[in-house]
C-alpha positions as a printed NumPy array, in Angstrom:
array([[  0.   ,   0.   ,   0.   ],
       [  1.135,   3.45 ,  -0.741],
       [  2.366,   5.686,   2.448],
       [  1.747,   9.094,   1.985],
       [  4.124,  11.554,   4.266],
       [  2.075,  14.776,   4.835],
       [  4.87 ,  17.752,   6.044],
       [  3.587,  20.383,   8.007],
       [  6.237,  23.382,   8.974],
       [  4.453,  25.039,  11.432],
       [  5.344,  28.97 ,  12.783],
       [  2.647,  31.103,  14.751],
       [ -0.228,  29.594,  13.505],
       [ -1.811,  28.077,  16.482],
       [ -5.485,  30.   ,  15.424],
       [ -5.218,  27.181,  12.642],
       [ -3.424,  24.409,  13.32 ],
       [ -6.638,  21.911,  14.874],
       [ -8.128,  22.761,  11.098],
       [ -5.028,  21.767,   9.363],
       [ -3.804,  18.969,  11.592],
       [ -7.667,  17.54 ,  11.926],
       [ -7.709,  17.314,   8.03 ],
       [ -5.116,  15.213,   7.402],
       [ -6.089,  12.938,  10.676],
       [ -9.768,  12.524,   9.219],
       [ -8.86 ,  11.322,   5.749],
       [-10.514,   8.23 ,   4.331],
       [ -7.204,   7.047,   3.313],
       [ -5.564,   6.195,   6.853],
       [ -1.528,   5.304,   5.23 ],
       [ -0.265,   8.293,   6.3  ],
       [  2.349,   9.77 ,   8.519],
       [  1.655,  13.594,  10.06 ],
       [  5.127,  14.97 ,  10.62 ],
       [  5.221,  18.459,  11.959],
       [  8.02 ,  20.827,  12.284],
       [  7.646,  23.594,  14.83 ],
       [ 10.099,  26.393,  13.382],
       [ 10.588,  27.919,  16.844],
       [  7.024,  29.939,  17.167],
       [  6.037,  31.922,  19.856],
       [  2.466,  31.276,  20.538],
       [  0.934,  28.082,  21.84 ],
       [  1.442,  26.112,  18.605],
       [  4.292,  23.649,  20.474],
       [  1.819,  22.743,  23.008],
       [ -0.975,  22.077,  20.307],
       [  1.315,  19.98 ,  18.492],
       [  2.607,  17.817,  21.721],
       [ -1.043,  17.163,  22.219],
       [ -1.882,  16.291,  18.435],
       [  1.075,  13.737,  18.719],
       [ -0.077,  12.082,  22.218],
       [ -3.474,  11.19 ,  20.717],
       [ -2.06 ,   9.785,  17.161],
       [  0.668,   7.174,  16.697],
       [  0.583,   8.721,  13.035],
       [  1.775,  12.196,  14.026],
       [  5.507,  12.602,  14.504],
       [  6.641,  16.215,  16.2  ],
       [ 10.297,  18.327,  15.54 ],
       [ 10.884,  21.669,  17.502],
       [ 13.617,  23.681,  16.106],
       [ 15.82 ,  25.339,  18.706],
       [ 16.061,  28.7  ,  16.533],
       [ 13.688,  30.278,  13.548],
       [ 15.552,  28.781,  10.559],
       [ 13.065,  29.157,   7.447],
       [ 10.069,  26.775,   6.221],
       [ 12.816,  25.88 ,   3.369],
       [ 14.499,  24.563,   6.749],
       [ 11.889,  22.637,   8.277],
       [ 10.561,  20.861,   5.069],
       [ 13.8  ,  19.358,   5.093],
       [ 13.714,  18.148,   8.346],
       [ 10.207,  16.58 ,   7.525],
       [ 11.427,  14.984,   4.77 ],
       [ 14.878,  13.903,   6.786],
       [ 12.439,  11.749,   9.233],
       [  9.714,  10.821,   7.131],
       [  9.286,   6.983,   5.52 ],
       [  6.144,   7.756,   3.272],
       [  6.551,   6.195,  -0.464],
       [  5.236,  10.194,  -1.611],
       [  5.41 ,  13.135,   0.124],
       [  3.098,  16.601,   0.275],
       [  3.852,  19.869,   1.686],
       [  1.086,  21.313,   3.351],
       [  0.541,  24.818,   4.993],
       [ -0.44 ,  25.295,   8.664],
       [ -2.941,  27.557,   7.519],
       [ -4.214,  25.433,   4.738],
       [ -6.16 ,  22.271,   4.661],
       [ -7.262,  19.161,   2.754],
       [-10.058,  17.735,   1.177],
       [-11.056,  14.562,   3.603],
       [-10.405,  12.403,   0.262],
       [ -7.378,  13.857,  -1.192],
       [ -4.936,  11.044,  -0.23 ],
       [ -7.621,   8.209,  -1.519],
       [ -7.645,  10.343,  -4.946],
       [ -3.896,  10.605,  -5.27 ],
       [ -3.645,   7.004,  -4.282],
       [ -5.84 ,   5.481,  -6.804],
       [ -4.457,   8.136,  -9.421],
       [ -0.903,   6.939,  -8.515],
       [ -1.515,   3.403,  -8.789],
       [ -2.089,   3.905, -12.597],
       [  1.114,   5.269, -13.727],
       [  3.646,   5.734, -10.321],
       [  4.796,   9.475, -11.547],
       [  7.556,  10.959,  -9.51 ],
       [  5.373,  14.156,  -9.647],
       [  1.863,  14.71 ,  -9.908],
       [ -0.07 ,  18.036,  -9.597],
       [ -3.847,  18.691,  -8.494],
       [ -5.719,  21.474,  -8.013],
       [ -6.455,  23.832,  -5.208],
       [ -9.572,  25.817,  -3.84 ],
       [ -9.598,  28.867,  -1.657],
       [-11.027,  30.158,   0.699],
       [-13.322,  31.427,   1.795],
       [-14.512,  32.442,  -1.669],
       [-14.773,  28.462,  -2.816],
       [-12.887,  29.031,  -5.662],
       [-10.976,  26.926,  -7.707],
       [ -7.527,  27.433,  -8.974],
       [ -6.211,  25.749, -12.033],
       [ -3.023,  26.15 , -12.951],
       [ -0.986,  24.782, -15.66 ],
       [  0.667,  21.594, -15.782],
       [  3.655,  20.502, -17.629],
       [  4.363,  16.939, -18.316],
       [  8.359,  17.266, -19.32 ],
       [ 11.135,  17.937, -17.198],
       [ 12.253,  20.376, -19.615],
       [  9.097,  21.778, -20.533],
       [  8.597,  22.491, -16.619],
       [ 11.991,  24.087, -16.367],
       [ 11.42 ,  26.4  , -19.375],
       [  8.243,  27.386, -17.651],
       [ 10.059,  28.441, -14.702],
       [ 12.455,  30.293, -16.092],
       [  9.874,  32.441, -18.422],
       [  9.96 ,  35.921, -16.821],
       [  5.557,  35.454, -16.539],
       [  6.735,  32.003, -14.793],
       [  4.512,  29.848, -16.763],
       [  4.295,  26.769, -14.463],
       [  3.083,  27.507, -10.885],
       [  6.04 ,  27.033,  -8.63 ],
       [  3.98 ,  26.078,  -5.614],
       [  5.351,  22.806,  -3.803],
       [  1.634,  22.463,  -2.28 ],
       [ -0.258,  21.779,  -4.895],
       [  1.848,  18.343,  -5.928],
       [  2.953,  14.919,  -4.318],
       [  6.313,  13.878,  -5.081],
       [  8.089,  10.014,  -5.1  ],
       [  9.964,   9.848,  -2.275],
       [ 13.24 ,   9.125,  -4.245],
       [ 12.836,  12.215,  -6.597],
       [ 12.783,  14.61 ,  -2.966],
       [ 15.372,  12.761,  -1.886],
       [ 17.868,  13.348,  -4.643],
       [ 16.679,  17.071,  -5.219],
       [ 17.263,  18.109,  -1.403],
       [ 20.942,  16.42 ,  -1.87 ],
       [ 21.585,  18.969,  -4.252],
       [ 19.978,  22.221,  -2.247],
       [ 22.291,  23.77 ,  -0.072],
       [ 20.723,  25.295,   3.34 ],
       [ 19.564,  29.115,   3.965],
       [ 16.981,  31.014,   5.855],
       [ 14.495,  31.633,   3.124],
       [ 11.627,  33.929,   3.711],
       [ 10.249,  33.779,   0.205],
       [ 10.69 ,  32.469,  -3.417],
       [ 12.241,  29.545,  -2.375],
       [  9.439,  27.227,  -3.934],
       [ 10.632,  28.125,  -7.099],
       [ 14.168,  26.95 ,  -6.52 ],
       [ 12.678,  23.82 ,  -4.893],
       [ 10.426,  23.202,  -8.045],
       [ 13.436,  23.695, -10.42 ],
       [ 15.379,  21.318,  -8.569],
       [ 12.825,  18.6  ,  -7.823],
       [ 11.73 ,  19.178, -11.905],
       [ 14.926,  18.53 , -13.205],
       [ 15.134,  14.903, -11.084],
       [ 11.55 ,  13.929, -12.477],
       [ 11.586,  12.298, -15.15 ],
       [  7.334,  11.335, -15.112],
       [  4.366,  13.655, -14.299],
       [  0.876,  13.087, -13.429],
       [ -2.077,  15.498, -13.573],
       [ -5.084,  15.079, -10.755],
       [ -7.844,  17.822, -12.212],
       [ -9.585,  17.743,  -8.977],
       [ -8.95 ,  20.542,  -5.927],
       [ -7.289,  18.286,  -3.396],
       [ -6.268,  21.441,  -0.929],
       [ -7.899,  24.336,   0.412],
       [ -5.751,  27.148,   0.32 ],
       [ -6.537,  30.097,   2.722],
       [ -6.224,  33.521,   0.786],
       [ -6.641,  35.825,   3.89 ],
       [ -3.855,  34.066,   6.046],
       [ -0.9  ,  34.141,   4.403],
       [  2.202,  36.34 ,   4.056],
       [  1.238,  38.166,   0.802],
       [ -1.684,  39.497,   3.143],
       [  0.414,  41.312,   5.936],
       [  1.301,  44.755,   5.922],
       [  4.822,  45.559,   7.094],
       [  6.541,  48.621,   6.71 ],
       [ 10.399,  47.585,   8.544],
       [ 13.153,  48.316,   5.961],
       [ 14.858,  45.3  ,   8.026],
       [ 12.22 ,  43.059,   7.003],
       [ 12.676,  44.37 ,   3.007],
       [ 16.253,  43.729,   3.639],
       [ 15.56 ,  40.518,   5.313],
       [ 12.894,  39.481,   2.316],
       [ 15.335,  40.838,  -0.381],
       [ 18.068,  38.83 ,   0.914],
       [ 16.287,  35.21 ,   1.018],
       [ 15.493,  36.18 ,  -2.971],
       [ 18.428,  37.317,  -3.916],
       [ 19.827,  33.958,  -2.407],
       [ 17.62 ,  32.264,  -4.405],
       [ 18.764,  34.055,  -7.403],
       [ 22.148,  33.198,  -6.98 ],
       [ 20.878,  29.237,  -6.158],
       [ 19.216,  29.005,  -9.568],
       [ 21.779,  30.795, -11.735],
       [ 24.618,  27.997, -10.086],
       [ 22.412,  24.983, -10.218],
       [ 21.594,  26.009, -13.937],
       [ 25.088,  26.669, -14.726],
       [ 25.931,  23.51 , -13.744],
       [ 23.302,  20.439, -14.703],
       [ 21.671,  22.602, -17.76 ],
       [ 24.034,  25.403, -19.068],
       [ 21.551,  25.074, -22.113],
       [ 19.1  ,  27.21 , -20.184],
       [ 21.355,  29.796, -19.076],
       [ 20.391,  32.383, -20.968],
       [ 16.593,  32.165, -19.566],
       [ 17.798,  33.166, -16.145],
       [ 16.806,  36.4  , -16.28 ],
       [ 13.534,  35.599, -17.379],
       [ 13.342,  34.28 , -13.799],
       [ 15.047,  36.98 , -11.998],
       [ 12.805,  39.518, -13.81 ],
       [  9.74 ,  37.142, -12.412],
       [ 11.268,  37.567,  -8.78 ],
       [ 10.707,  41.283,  -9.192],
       [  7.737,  40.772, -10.375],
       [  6.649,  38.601,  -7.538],
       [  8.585,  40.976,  -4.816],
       [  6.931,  44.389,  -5.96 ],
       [  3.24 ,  43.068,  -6.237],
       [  3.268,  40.827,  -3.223],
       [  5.755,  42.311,  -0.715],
       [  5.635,  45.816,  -0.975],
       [  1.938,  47.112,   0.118],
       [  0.258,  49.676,  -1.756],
       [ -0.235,  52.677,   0.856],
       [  3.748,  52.186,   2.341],
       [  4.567,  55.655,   3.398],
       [  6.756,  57.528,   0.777],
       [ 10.289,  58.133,   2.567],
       [ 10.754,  54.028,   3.289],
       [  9.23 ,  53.235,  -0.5  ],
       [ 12.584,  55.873,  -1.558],
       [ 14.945,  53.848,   0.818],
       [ 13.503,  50.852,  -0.345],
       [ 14.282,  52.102,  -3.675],
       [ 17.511,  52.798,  -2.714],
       [ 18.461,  49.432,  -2.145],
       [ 16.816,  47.768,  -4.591],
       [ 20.03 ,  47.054,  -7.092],
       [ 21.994,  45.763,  -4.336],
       [ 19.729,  42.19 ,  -4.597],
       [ 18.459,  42.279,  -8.211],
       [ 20.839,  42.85 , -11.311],
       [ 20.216,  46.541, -12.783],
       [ 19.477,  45.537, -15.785],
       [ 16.438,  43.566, -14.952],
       [ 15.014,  46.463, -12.567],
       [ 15.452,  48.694, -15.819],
       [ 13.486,  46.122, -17.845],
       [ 10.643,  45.281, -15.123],
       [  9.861,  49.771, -15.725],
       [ 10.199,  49.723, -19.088],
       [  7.752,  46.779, -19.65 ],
       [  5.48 ,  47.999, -16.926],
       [  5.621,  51.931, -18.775],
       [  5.168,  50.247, -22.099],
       [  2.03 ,  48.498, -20.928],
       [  0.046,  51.257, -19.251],
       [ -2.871,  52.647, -21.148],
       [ -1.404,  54.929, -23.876],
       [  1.673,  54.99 , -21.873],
       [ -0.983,  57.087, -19.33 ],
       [  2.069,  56.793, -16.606],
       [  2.165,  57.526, -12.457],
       [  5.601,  56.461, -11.38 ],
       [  6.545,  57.215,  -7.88 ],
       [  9.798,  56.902,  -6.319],
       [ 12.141,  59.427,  -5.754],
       [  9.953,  61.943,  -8.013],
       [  6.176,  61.707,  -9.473],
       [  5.941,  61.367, -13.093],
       [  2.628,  61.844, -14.919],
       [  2.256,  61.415, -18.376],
       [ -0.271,  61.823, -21.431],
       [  1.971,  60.98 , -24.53 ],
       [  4.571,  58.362, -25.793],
       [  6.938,  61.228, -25.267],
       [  7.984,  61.04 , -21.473],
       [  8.688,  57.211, -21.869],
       [ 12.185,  57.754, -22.829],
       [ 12.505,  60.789, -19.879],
       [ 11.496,  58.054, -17.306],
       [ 13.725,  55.168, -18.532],
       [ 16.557,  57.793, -18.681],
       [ 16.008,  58.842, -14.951],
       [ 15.708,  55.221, -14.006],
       [ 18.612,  54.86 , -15.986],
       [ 20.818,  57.602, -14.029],
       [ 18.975,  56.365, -10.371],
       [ 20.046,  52.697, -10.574],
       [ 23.914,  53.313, -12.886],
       [ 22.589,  51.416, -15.872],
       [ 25.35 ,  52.001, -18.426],
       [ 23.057,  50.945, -21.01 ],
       [ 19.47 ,  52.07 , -22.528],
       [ 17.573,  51.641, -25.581],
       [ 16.684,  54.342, -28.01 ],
       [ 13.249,  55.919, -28.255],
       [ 12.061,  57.358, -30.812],
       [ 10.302,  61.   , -29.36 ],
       [ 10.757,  64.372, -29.727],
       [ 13.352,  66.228, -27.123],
       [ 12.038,  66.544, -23.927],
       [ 13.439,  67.281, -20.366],
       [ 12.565,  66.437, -16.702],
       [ 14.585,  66.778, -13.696],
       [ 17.173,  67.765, -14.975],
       [ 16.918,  64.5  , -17.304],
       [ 17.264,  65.147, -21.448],
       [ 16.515,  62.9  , -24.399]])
């Protein structure tokens, strides 16, 4: 019979860990192993957890001795656990009561090292489909695309044991506090060699819980963020390098991605104006130059009739083509960029700025 290992890293979120812990307890499909890893919180979540594990042979319990990153404690889930597959799952998240009898009887027809399923949240019930790949390399390409074509979400798949196994071997450790599911996914994709496709939503993913929801406005914790990305970065560009030098040249597709990712779901939309300039400020030291100079461009060259508000370090509005090259040529002179491309527009000046 197939063992599923369900890995649970666990930090501050005692409000919802009965809800997640109770829905992998309750499914239909009793094979399982509940390992939990308790990345040194600060509420009562250690004491839910030593109480989960006295009533349930299935549940195995780890308590870090410092915060070290749910990159961290997925490994040391995966370190203790014996299941044939293994799923990530979110404290804050849940699944469906059936979701292990599904994958099960799904598995048992072609034994892929990865398959993917779908996902529901809530509380607005709705379902999330997102694309599957069924190539190694077509699910690295995807990755690496700069609109990252393949969801990078470790969640939303169960992976054969020996694939996880031989893609941590090759992931070095760091405290990541975000983007580190894509480097996971790269990894773990380039190991698979067989993918499976579940169209059913097997996990109920909380929209109103999660990071991408908080509002912070530290410039440590930007720092702190930046850092674990531009880690990540720097992870993908060596591993790349190194086992497919093919697709080395669609790195910055992925860095340009990060941004991307960073600026919509980091950065909240009323942070007060000095930190978004220091912010700003420090932006180049964690992505390359040339990709923050791309990620304006695209985003100027996209806005209605180039109908433009940028603000940071000076307001620019904008009815006409015109100002596009103005803008590119302060962002140019604000981040060192020793290149730009020409615009065609008529001479125009602001801030000092010149075409």
């Amino acid at each position: 019979m197939i063992k599923f290992s369900i890995i649970i890293p666990v930090y501050n979120t005692a409000k919802y860990l009965h809800r997640c812990i109770n829905s992998c307890i309750n499914q239909t499909y009793n094979n399982i192993e509940i390992i939990c890893i308790d990345d040194y919180s600060n509420d009562n979540s250690k004491e839910i957890l030593k109480q989960f594990q006295k009533n349930d042979t299935r549940i195995k319990c780890f308590f870090h001795s410092k915060n070290k990153s749910q990159f961290i404690a997925r490994r040391t889930g995966i370190e203790n656990s014996i299941g044939d597959y293994i799923l990530f799952l979110d404290s804050d998240d849940y699944l469906n009561l059936n979701a292990c009898a599904l994958l099960k009887n799904e598995i048992q027809k072609t034994s892929p090292d990865i398959i993917q399923f779908d996902s529901l949240e809530v509380p607005s019930n709705k379902k999330r489909f997102l694309p599957f790949y069924n190539t190694s390399k077509a699910c690295l390409e995807a990755y690496l695309d700069k609109e990252n074509r393949c969801s990078p979400i470790v969640w939303i798949k169960a992976y054969a044991r020996s694939v996880i196994i031989e893609a941590y071997k090759s992931m070095d450790d760091f405290y990541a506090s975000g983007s580190e599911d894509l480097y996971t996914s790269i990894v773990i994709s380039f190991y698979a060699k067989t993918f499976g496709y579940l169209k059913k939503p097997l996990i109920n993913y909380s929209v109103t819980t999660g990071w991408t929801r908080k509002r912070e406005y530290s410039l440590e914790i930007y720092k702190q963020w930046l850092t674990s990305y531009h880690t990540v970065i720097v992870k993908i560009n060596e591993f790349i390098a190194k086992n497919i030098p093919e697709l080395k040249d669609k790195c910055l597709g992925m860095e340009l991605y990060l941004l991307k990712d960073f600026l919509f779901n980091r950065i909240p939309s009323d942070i007060p104006k000095e930190l978004k300039f220091q912010f700003f400020d420090i932006l180049p030291s964690y992505f390359s130059k040339e990709v923050i100079y791309d990620y304006f461009e695209e985003t100027i060259q996209k806005s209605n009739k180039y109908n433009t508000y940028l603000d940071f370090n000076g307001s620019f509005k904008s009815k006409t083509k015109k100002i596009l090259k103005v803008v590119l040529l302060y962002i140019k002179s604000l981040f060192k960029l020793d290149t730009i491309h020409d615009r065609a527009c008529n001479k125009i000046s602001v801030n000092g700025y010149t075409t």
